Amino acid sequence: MTVLSGSSVATYEECHLQWYFEYVEKREARSDAMDLGQFVHDYAETILNGGAEHGFPDGAPLGEILPLIDVFDRDVAPTYVSPVLIEAGFELDVEGITYTGFIDAVDVHPEDLERFQFSEETIVRDLKTSKNRPRPGRYRDSMVGYYLGAREMGHQADRLRLDYIVKTKTPYYWPEDQEVPDDDEIDIWASKVVRVHASIEAGDFEATGVGTWHCTSCPFKDICGPYERYQELTER
């Protein structure tokens, strides 16, 4: 039985063949950009867990990592108030399909409603690095999954937030706040998970990304026959 996650569903929707390379043949899908994001993510997890130092592997591109870490330390970390979950794994049953993921953080913020009266706002947060400022809602499906995962663990979110560190010449912090999903959106999300799962189980691994912007950045384009044939046709 195929187990899905936010990233695997997104990969399958971008290109069925890429999903096959990555999740069936288990080919390495890492890139320099992904490694850089992982370095920053690991550093953030260390800091949020109360650590003060973080080592990097020999040969890590510190010239690229350190400016991003500076943005996290200066602009992102101070916005956390009371994290109650950090890098927490979850598992959901979506109409008999196993859906898993890891929540970067659930953060609780006090709200001053009136003098001496306070309530709490719970925020599900996800940290990402991005080459450019991303379009709003790009990772909405993954955030819906994180919302449901947090709820499964007893944390009812009031808001969702993507914490982007944008890797321009001078990196900067770009937060994107999102509303929590309503029941209709959750039903649509679940239907998408079911549809993707059914296609995978049916063995649909066509190269659906060929000719799109995504194809040029695919880590498997050098071994992809459909992409090679597409290149030959467009270069004539």
PDB file of C-alpha atoms in Angstrom:
ATOM      1  CA  MET A   1       0.000   0.000   0.000  1.00  0.00           C
ATOM      2  CA  THR A   2       1.391   3.384  -1.028  1.00  0.00           C
ATOM      3  CA  VAL A   3       1.974   5.874   1.794  1.00  0.00           C
ATOM      4  CA  LEU A   4       1.584   9.517   0.765  1.00  0.00           C
ATOM      5  CA  SER A   5       2.801  12.862   2.097  1.00  0.00           C
ATOM      6  CA  GLY A   6       2.474  16.474   1.067  1.00  0.00           C
ATOM      7  CA  SER A   7       5.699  16.397  -0.933  1.00  0.00           C
ATOM      8  CA  SER A   8       4.879  13.106  -2.677  1.00  0.00           C
ATOM      9  CA  VAL A   9       1.406  14.291  -3.699  1.00  0.00           C
ATOM     10  CA  ALA A  10       2.896  17.535  -5.030  1.00  0.00           C
ATOM     11  CA  THR A  11       5.584  15.621  -6.946  1.00  0.00           C
ATOM     12  CA  TYR A  12       3.030  13.307  -8.538  1.00  0.00           C
ATOM     13  CA  GLU A  13       0.872  16.241  -9.613  1.00  0.00           C
ATOM     14  CA  GLU A  14       3.894  17.924 -11.216  1.00  0.00           C
ATOM     15  CA  CYS A  15       5.043  14.813 -13.077  1.00  0.00           C
ATOM     16  CA  HIS A  16       3.960  11.203 -12.673  1.00  0.00           C
ATOM     17  CA  LEU A  17       7.271   9.911 -14.023  1.00  0.00           C
ATOM     18  CA  GLN A  18       9.289  12.021 -11.596  1.00  0.00           C
ATOM     19  CA  TRP A  19       7.288  10.442  -8.772  1.00  0.00           C
ATOM     20  CA  TYR A  20       8.180   7.006 -10.126  1.00  0.00           C
ATOM     21  CA  PHE A  21      11.896   7.819 -10.263  1.00  0.00           C
ATOM     22  CA  GLU A  22      11.881   9.189  -6.729  1.00  0.00           C
ATOM     23  CA  TYR A  23       9.442   6.961  -4.838  1.00  0.00           C
ATOM     24  CA  VAL A  24       9.577   3.630  -6.707  1.00  0.00           C
ATOM     25  CA  GLU A  25      13.126   3.470  -8.054  1.00  0.00           C
ATOM     26  CA  LYS A  26      14.356   5.439  -5.012  1.00  0.00           C
ATOM     27  CA  ARG A  27      16.708   7.568  -7.092  1.00  0.00           C
ATOM     28  CA  GLU A  28      18.481  10.427  -5.324  1.00  0.00           C
ATOM     29  CA  ALA A  29      16.518  13.652  -5.770  1.00  0.00           C
ATOM     30  CA  ARG A  30      18.810  15.992  -3.863  1.00  0.00           C
ATOM     31  CA  SER A  31      20.070  19.262  -5.305  1.00  0.00           C
ATOM     32  CA  ASP A  32      22.345  22.010  -4.004  1.00  0.00           C
ATOM     33  CA  ALA A  33      19.277  24.153  -3.303  1.00  0.00           C
ATOM     34  CA  MET A  34      17.610  21.338  -1.357  1.00  0.00           C
ATOM     35  CA  ASP A  35      20.763  20.712   0.673  1.00  0.00           C
ATOM     36  CA  LEU A  36      21.031  24.421   1.464  1.00  0.00           C
ATOM     37  CA  GLY A  37      17.432  24.476   2.661  1.00  0.00           C
ATOM     38  CA  GLN A  38      18.064  21.406   4.810  1.00  0.00           C
ATOM     39  CA  PHE A  39      21.095  23.034   6.467  1.00  0.00           C
ATOM     40  CA  VAL A  40      18.969  26.055   7.412  1.00  0.00           C
ATOM     41  CA  HIS A  41      16.077  23.850   8.528  1.00  0.00           C
ATOM     42  CA  ASP A  42      18.336  21.766  10.790  1.00  0.00           C
ATOM     43  CA  TYR A  43      19.845  24.921  12.285  1.00  0.00           C
ATOM     44  CA  ALA A  44      16.375  26.353  12.998  1.00  0.00           C
ATOM     45  CA  GLU A  45      15.295  23.112  14.668  1.00  0.00           C
ATOM     46  CA  THR A  46      18.378  23.224  16.909  1.00  0.00           C
ATOM     47  CA  ILE A  47      17.717  26.824  17.964  1.00  0.00           C
ATOM     48  CA  LEU A  48      13.998  26.283  18.606  1.00  0.00           C
ATOM     49  CA  ASN A  49      14.866  23.265  20.757  1.00  0.00           C
ATOM     50  CA  GLY A  50      17.073  25.481  22.917  1.00  0.00           C
ATOM     51  CA  GLY A  51      20.425  24.680  21.345  1.00  0.00           C
ATOM     52  CA  ALA A  52      23.056  27.381  20.940  1.00  0.00           C
ATOM     53  CA  GLU A  53      25.423  25.881  18.364  1.00  0.00           C
ATOM     54  CA  HIS A  54      25.117  23.840  15.210  1.00  0.00           C
ATOM     55  CA  GLY A  55      27.847  22.131  13.235  1.00  0.00           C
ATOM     56  CA  PHE A  56      27.831  21.702   9.472  1.00  0.00           C
ATOM     57  CA  PRO A  57      29.436  18.908   7.443  1.00  0.00           C
ATOM     58  CA  ASP A  58      32.881  19.421   5.975  1.00  0.00           C
ATOM     59  CA  GLY A  59      32.577  21.180   2.656  1.00  0.00           C
ATOM     60  CA  ALA A  60      29.195  22.743   3.421  1.00  0.00           C
ATOM     61  CA  PRO A  61      28.804  26.079   1.561  1.00  0.00           C
ATOM     62  CA  LEU A  62      29.055  28.334   4.596  1.00  0.00           C
ATOM     63  CA  GLY A  63      29.202  31.429   2.402  1.00  0.00           C
ATOM     64  CA  GLU A  64      25.653  30.644   1.294  1.00  0.00           C
ATOM     65  CA  ILE A  65      24.368  29.205   4.577  1.00  0.00           C
ATOM     66  CA  LEU A  66      25.470  31.909   7.016  1.00  0.00           C
ATOM     67  CA  PRO A  67      23.520  34.833   5.449  1.00  0.00           C
ATOM     68  CA  LEU A  68      20.351  32.723   5.595  1.00  0.00           C
ATOM     69  CA  ILE A  69      21.018  31.777   9.204  1.00  0.00           C
ATOM     70  CA  ASP A  70      21.501  35.463  10.002  1.00  0.00           C
ATOM     71  CA  VAL A  71      18.007  36.133   8.622  1.00  0.00           C
ATOM     72  CA  PHE A  72      16.577  33.351  10.763  1.00  0.00           C
ATOM     73  CA  ASP A  73      18.310  34.594  13.919  1.00  0.00           C
ATOM     74  CA  ARG A  74      17.458  38.256  13.335  1.00  0.00           C
ATOM     75  CA  ASP A  75      13.971  38.139  11.815  1.00  0.00           C
ATOM     76  CA  VAL A  76      12.355  34.707  12.148  1.00  0.00           C
ATOM     77  CA  ALA A  77      13.334  33.301  15.545  1.00  0.00           C
ATOM     78  CA  PRO A  78      12.075  36.373  17.497  1.00  0.00           C
ATOM     79  CA  THR A  79       8.568  35.823  16.086  1.00  0.00           C
ATOM     80  CA  TYR A  80       8.279  32.497  17.923  1.00  0.00           C
ATOM     81  CA  VAL A  81       6.629  32.820  21.339  1.00  0.00           C
ATOM     82  CA  SER A  82       5.892  29.395  22.805  1.00  0.00           C
ATOM     83  CA  PRO A  83       6.553  26.422  20.508  1.00  0.00           C
ATOM     84  CA  VAL A  84       4.680  23.350  21.761  1.00  0.00           C
ATOM     85  CA  LEU A  85       5.702  21.075  18.867  1.00  0.00           C
ATOM     86  CA  ILE A  86       8.971  21.128  16.911  1.00  0.00           C
ATOM     87  CA  GLU A  87       9.626  18.753  13.987  1.00  0.00           C
ATOM     88  CA  ALA A  88       6.730  16.532  15.022  1.00  0.00           C
ATOM     89  CA  GLY A  89       5.750  13.532  12.921  1.00  0.00           C
ATOM     90  CA  PHE A  90       2.111  12.653  12.298  1.00  0.00           C
ATOM     91  CA  GLU A  91       0.050  10.033  10.477  1.00  0.00           C
ATOM     92  CA  LEU A  92      -3.466  10.440   9.106  1.00  0.00           C
ATOM     93  CA  ASP A  93      -5.995   7.997   7.733  1.00  0.00           C
ATOM     94  CA  VAL A  94      -7.524   9.571   4.602  1.00  0.00           C
ATOM     95  CA  GLU A  95     -10.295   7.239   3.500  1.00  0.00           C
ATOM     96  CA  GLY A  96      -8.106   4.229   4.221  1.00  0.00           C
ATOM     97  CA  ILE A  97      -4.934   5.820   2.776  1.00  0.00           C
ATOM     98  CA  THR A  98      -1.971   6.492   5.060  1.00  0.00           C
ATOM     99  CA  TYR A  99      -0.778  10.109   4.840  1.00  0.00           C
ATOM    100  CA  THR A 100       2.295  11.146   6.844  1.00  0.00           C
ATOM    101  CA  GLY A 101       4.324  14.266   7.445  1.00  0.00           C
ATOM    102  CA  PHE A 102       6.454  16.333   9.816  1.00  0.00           C
ATOM    103  CA  ILE A 103       5.259  19.644  11.238  1.00  0.00           C
ATOM    104  CA  ASP A 104       8.081  22.163  11.635  1.00  0.00           C
ATOM    105  CA  ALA A 105       6.410  23.874  14.594  1.00  0.00           C
ATOM    106  CA  VAL A 106       3.195  24.632  16.409  1.00  0.00           C
ATOM    107  CA  ASP A 107       3.569  27.976  18.152  1.00  0.00           C
ATOM    108  CA  VAL A 108       1.212  29.440  20.750  1.00  0.00           C
ATOM    109  CA  HIS A 109       0.809  33.237  20.963  1.00  0.00           C
ATOM    110  CA  PRO A 110      -1.064  35.082  23.722  1.00  0.00           C
ATOM    111  CA  GLU A 111      -3.589  37.662  22.544  1.00  0.00           C
ATOM    112  CA  ASP A 112      -4.455  40.687  24.684  1.00  0.00           C
ATOM    113  CA  LEU A 113      -8.201  41.057  24.132  1.00  0.00           C
ATOM    114  CA  GLU A 114      -8.852  43.572  26.868  1.00  0.00           C
ATOM    115  CA  ARG A 115      -6.922  44.713  29.870  1.00  0.00           C
ATOM    116  CA  PHE A 116      -6.064  41.703  32.060  1.00  0.00           C
ATOM    117  CA  GLN A 117      -7.918  39.341  29.699  1.00  0.00           C
ATOM    118  CA  PHE A 118      -5.936  37.060  27.440  1.00  0.00           C
ATOM    119  CA  SER A 119      -6.607  34.254  25.016  1.00  0.00           C
ATOM    120  CA  GLU A 120      -4.224  32.102  22.998  1.00  0.00           C
ATOM    121  CA  GLU A 121      -3.698  31.812  19.247  1.00  0.00           C
ATOM    122  CA  THR A 122      -2.194  28.572  17.952  1.00  0.00           C
ATOM    123  CA  ILE A 123      -0.166  28.795  14.719  1.00  0.00           C
ATOM    124  CA  VAL A 124       1.072  25.897  12.589  1.00  0.00           C
ATOM    125  CA  ARG A 125       4.355  27.031  11.013  1.00  0.00           C
ATOM    126  CA  ASP A 126       6.564  25.756   8.215  1.00  0.00           C
ATOM    127  CA  LEU A 127      10.024  27.127   7.382  1.00  0.00           C
ATOM    128  CA  LYS A 128      11.209  27.181   3.766  1.00  0.00           C
ATOM    129  CA  THR A 129      14.009  28.716   1.744  1.00  0.00           C
ATOM    130  CA  SER A 130      13.136  30.003  -1.714  1.00  0.00           C
ATOM    131  CA  LYS A 131      15.123  31.462  -4.607  1.00  0.00           C
ATOM    132  CA  ASN A 132      12.362  33.992  -5.306  1.00  0.00           C
ATOM    133  CA  ARG A 133       9.392  35.330  -3.417  1.00  0.00           C
ATOM    134  CA  PRO A 134       6.843  32.529  -3.910  1.00  0.00           C
ATOM    135  CA  ARG A 135       3.317  32.960  -5.169  1.00  0.00           C
ATOM    136  CA  PRO A 136       0.701  32.924  -2.388  1.00  0.00           C
ATOM    137  CA  GLY A 137      -0.790  29.531  -1.694  1.00  0.00           C
ATOM    138  CA  ARG A 138       1.951  27.550  -3.408  1.00  0.00           C
ATOM    139  CA  TYR A 139       2.149  25.031  -0.562  1.00  0.00           C
ATOM    140  CA  ARG A 140      -1.496  25.189   0.475  1.00  0.00           C
ATOM    141  CA  ASP A 141      -2.135  21.440   0.194  1.00  0.00           C
ATOM    142  CA  SER A 142       0.846  20.641   2.424  1.00  0.00           C
ATOM    143  CA  MET A 143      -0.319  23.224   4.966  1.00  0.00           C
ATOM    144  CA  VAL A 144      -3.792  21.660   5.062  1.00  0.00           C
ATOM    145  CA  GLY A 145      -2.085  18.344   5.838  1.00  0.00           C
ATOM    146  CA  TYR A 146      -0.051  19.960   8.621  1.00  0.00           C
ATOM    147  CA  TYR A 147      -3.214  21.546  10.027  1.00  0.00           C
ATOM    148  CA  LEU A 148      -4.913  18.154  10.170  1.00  0.00           C
ATOM    149  CA  GLY A 149      -1.795  16.537  11.632  1.00  0.00           C
ATOM    150  CA  ALA A 150      -1.617  19.141  14.402  1.00  0.00           C
ATOM    151  CA  ARG A 151      -5.323  18.661  15.109  1.00  0.00           C
ATOM    152  CA  GLU A 152      -4.782  14.895  15.310  1.00  0.00           C
ATOM    153  CA  MET A 153      -2.175  15.581  18.032  1.00  0.00           C
ATOM    154  CA  GLY A 154      -4.551  17.791  19.990  1.00  0.00           C
ATOM    155  CA  HIS A 155      -3.553  21.250  18.723  1.00  0.00           C
ATOM    156  CA  GLN A 156      -6.381  23.157  17.047  1.00  0.00           C
ATOM    157  CA  ALA A 157      -4.707  25.832  14.911  1.00  0.00           C
ATOM    158  CA  ASP A 158      -6.164  29.325  14.528  1.00  0.00           C
ATOM    159  CA  ARG A 159      -3.777  30.295  11.739  1.00  0.00           C
ATOM    160  CA  LEU A 160      -1.171  28.811   9.385  1.00  0.00           C
ATOM    161  CA  ARG A 161       2.135  30.468   8.517  1.00  0.00           C
ATOM    162  CA  LEU A 162       4.858  29.801   5.956  1.00  0.00           C
ATOM    163  CA  ASP A 163       8.126  31.382   7.062  1.00  0.00           C
ATOM    164  CA  TYR A 164      10.094  31.988   3.857  1.00  0.00           C
ATOM    165  CA  ILE A 165      13.745  32.969   3.793  1.00  0.00           C
ATOM    166  CA  VAL A 166      14.179  34.341   0.275  1.00  0.00           C
ATOM    167  CA  LYS A 167      17.655  33.715  -1.137  1.00  0.00           C
ATOM    168  CA  THR A 168      18.213  36.899  -3.101  1.00  0.00           C
ATOM    169  CA  LYS A 169      21.592  38.687  -3.125  1.00  0.00           C
ATOM    170  CA  THR A 170      20.560  40.139   0.220  1.00  0.00           C
ATOM    171  CA  PRO A 171      18.367  37.414   1.782  1.00  0.00           C
ATOM    172  CA  TYR A 172      15.219  38.481   3.608  1.00  0.00           C
ATOM    173  CA  TYR A 173      12.273  37.102   5.595  1.00  0.00           C
ATOM    174  CA  TRP A 174       8.870  36.842   3.940  1.00  0.00           C
ATOM    175  CA  PRO A 175       6.012  35.453   6.099  1.00  0.00           C
ATOM    176  CA  GLU A 176       2.811  34.220   4.474  1.00  0.00           C
ATOM    177  CA  ASP A 177      -0.162  33.835   6.799  1.00  0.00           C
ATOM    178  CA  GLN A 178      -3.051  31.617   5.751  1.00  0.00           C
ATOM    179  CA  GLU A 179      -6.520  30.960   7.092  1.00  0.00           C
ATOM    180  CA  VAL A 180      -7.229  27.504   8.446  1.00  0.00           C
ATOM    181  CA  PRO A 181      -9.157  25.283   6.029  1.00  0.00           C
ATOM    182  CA  ASP A 182     -12.907  24.823   6.372  1.00  0.00           C
ATOM    183  CA  ASP A 183     -14.701  21.505   5.983  1.00  0.00           C
ATOM    184  CA  ASP A 184     -15.258  22.000   2.252  1.00  0.00           C
ATOM    185  CA  GLU A 185     -11.557  22.604   1.600  1.00  0.00           C
ATOM    186  CA  ILE A 186     -10.616  19.600   3.716  1.00  0.00           C
ATOM    187  CA  ASP A 187     -12.984  17.447   1.645  1.00  0.00           C
ATOM    188  CA  ILE A 188     -11.388  18.727  -1.586  1.00  0.00           C
ATOM    189  CA  TRP A 189      -7.920  18.054  -0.147  1.00  0.00           C
ATOM    190  CA  ALA A 190      -8.905  14.503   0.824  1.00  0.00           C
ATOM    191  CA  SER A 191     -10.376  13.896  -2.643  1.00  0.00           C
ATOM    192  CA  LYS A 192      -7.052  14.924  -4.201  1.00  0.00           C
ATOM    193  CA  VAL A 193      -5.140  12.504  -1.968  1.00  0.00           C
ATOM    194  CA  VAL A 194      -7.561   9.709  -2.939  1.00  0.00           C
ATOM    195  CA  ARG A 195      -7.277  10.562  -6.652  1.00  0.00           C
ATOM    196  CA  VAL A 196      -3.460  10.611  -6.601  1.00  0.00           C
ATOM    197  CA  HIS A 197      -3.367   7.350  -4.668  1.00  0.00           C
ATOM    198  CA  ALA A 198      -5.708   5.671  -7.156  1.00  0.00           C
ATOM    199  CA  SER A 199      -3.573   6.793 -10.103  1.00  0.00           C
ATOM    200  CA  ILE A 200      -0.404   5.489  -8.467  1.00  0.00           C
ATOM    201  CA  GLU A 201      -2.001   2.151  -7.641  1.00  0.00           C
ATOM    202  CA  ALA A 202      -3.193   1.931 -11.263  1.00  0.00           C
ATOM    203  CA  GLY A 203       0.412   2.332 -12.452  1.00  0.00           C
ATOM    204  CA  ASP A 204       0.010   5.723 -14.151  1.00  0.00           C
ATOM    205  CA  PHE A 205       3.593   6.962 -14.429  1.00  0.00           C
ATOM    206  CA  GLU A 206       3.417   9.029 -17.595  1.00  0.00           C
ATOM    207  CA  ALA A 207       5.833  11.941 -18.045  1.00  0.00           C
ATOM    208  CA  THR A 208       3.201  14.614 -17.407  1.00  0.00           C
ATOM    209  CA  GLY A 209       5.732  17.371 -16.674  1.00  0.00           C
ATOM    210  CA  VAL A 210       7.342  17.466 -20.111  1.00  0.00           C
ATOM    211  CA  GLY A 211       7.226  20.924 -21.656  1.00  0.00           C
ATOM    212  CA  THR A 212       6.438  22.722 -18.402  1.00  0.00           C
ATOM    213  CA  TRP A 213       8.653  24.991 -16.316  1.00  0.00           C
ATOM    214  CA  HIS A 214       8.927  22.210 -13.785  1.00  0.00           C
ATOM    215  CA  CYS A 215      10.576  19.868 -16.281  1.00  0.00           C
ATOM    216  CA  THR A 216      13.671  22.045 -16.648  1.00  0.00           C
ATOM    217  CA  SER A 217      14.326  21.928 -12.883  1.00  0.00           C
ATOM    218  CA  CYS A 218      13.571  18.221 -12.460  1.00  0.00           C
ATOM    219  CA  PRO A 219      16.507  16.351 -10.832  1.00  0.00           C
ATOM    220  CA  PHE A 220      15.891  13.407 -13.177  1.00  0.00           C
ATOM    221  CA  LYS A 221      15.788  15.173 -16.528  1.00  0.00           C
ATOM    222  CA  ASP A 222      19.172  13.709 -17.532  1.00  0.00           C
ATOM    223  CA  ILE A 223      17.752  10.180 -17.358  1.00  0.00           C
ATOM    224  CA  CYS A 224      14.267  10.995 -18.652  1.00  0.00           C
ATOM    225  CA  GLY A 225      13.626   9.664 -22.166  1.00  0.00           C
ATOM    226  CA  PRO A 226      10.510  11.799 -22.772  1.00  0.00           C
ATOM    227  CA  TYR A 227      12.436  14.934 -21.800  1.00  0.00           C
ATOM    228  CA  GLU A 228      15.302  13.981 -24.120  1.00  0.00           C
ATOM    229  CA  ARG A 229      12.885  13.503 -27.033  1.00  0.00           C
ATOM    230  CA  TYR A 230      11.196  16.813 -26.199  1.00  0.00           C
ATOM    231  CA  GLN A 231      14.565  18.563 -26.316  1.00  0.00           C
ATOM    232  CA  GLU A 232      15.346  17.007 -29.692  1.00  0.00           C
ATOM    233  CA  LEU A 233      12.023  18.179 -31.142  1.00  0.00           C
ATOM    234  CA  THR A 234      12.277  21.735 -29.805  1.00  0.00           C
ATOM    235  CA  GLU A 235      15.882  22.154 -30.990  1.00  0.00           C
ATOM    236  CA  ARG A 236      15.081  21.353 -34.627  1.00  0.00           C
TER     237      ARG A 236
END
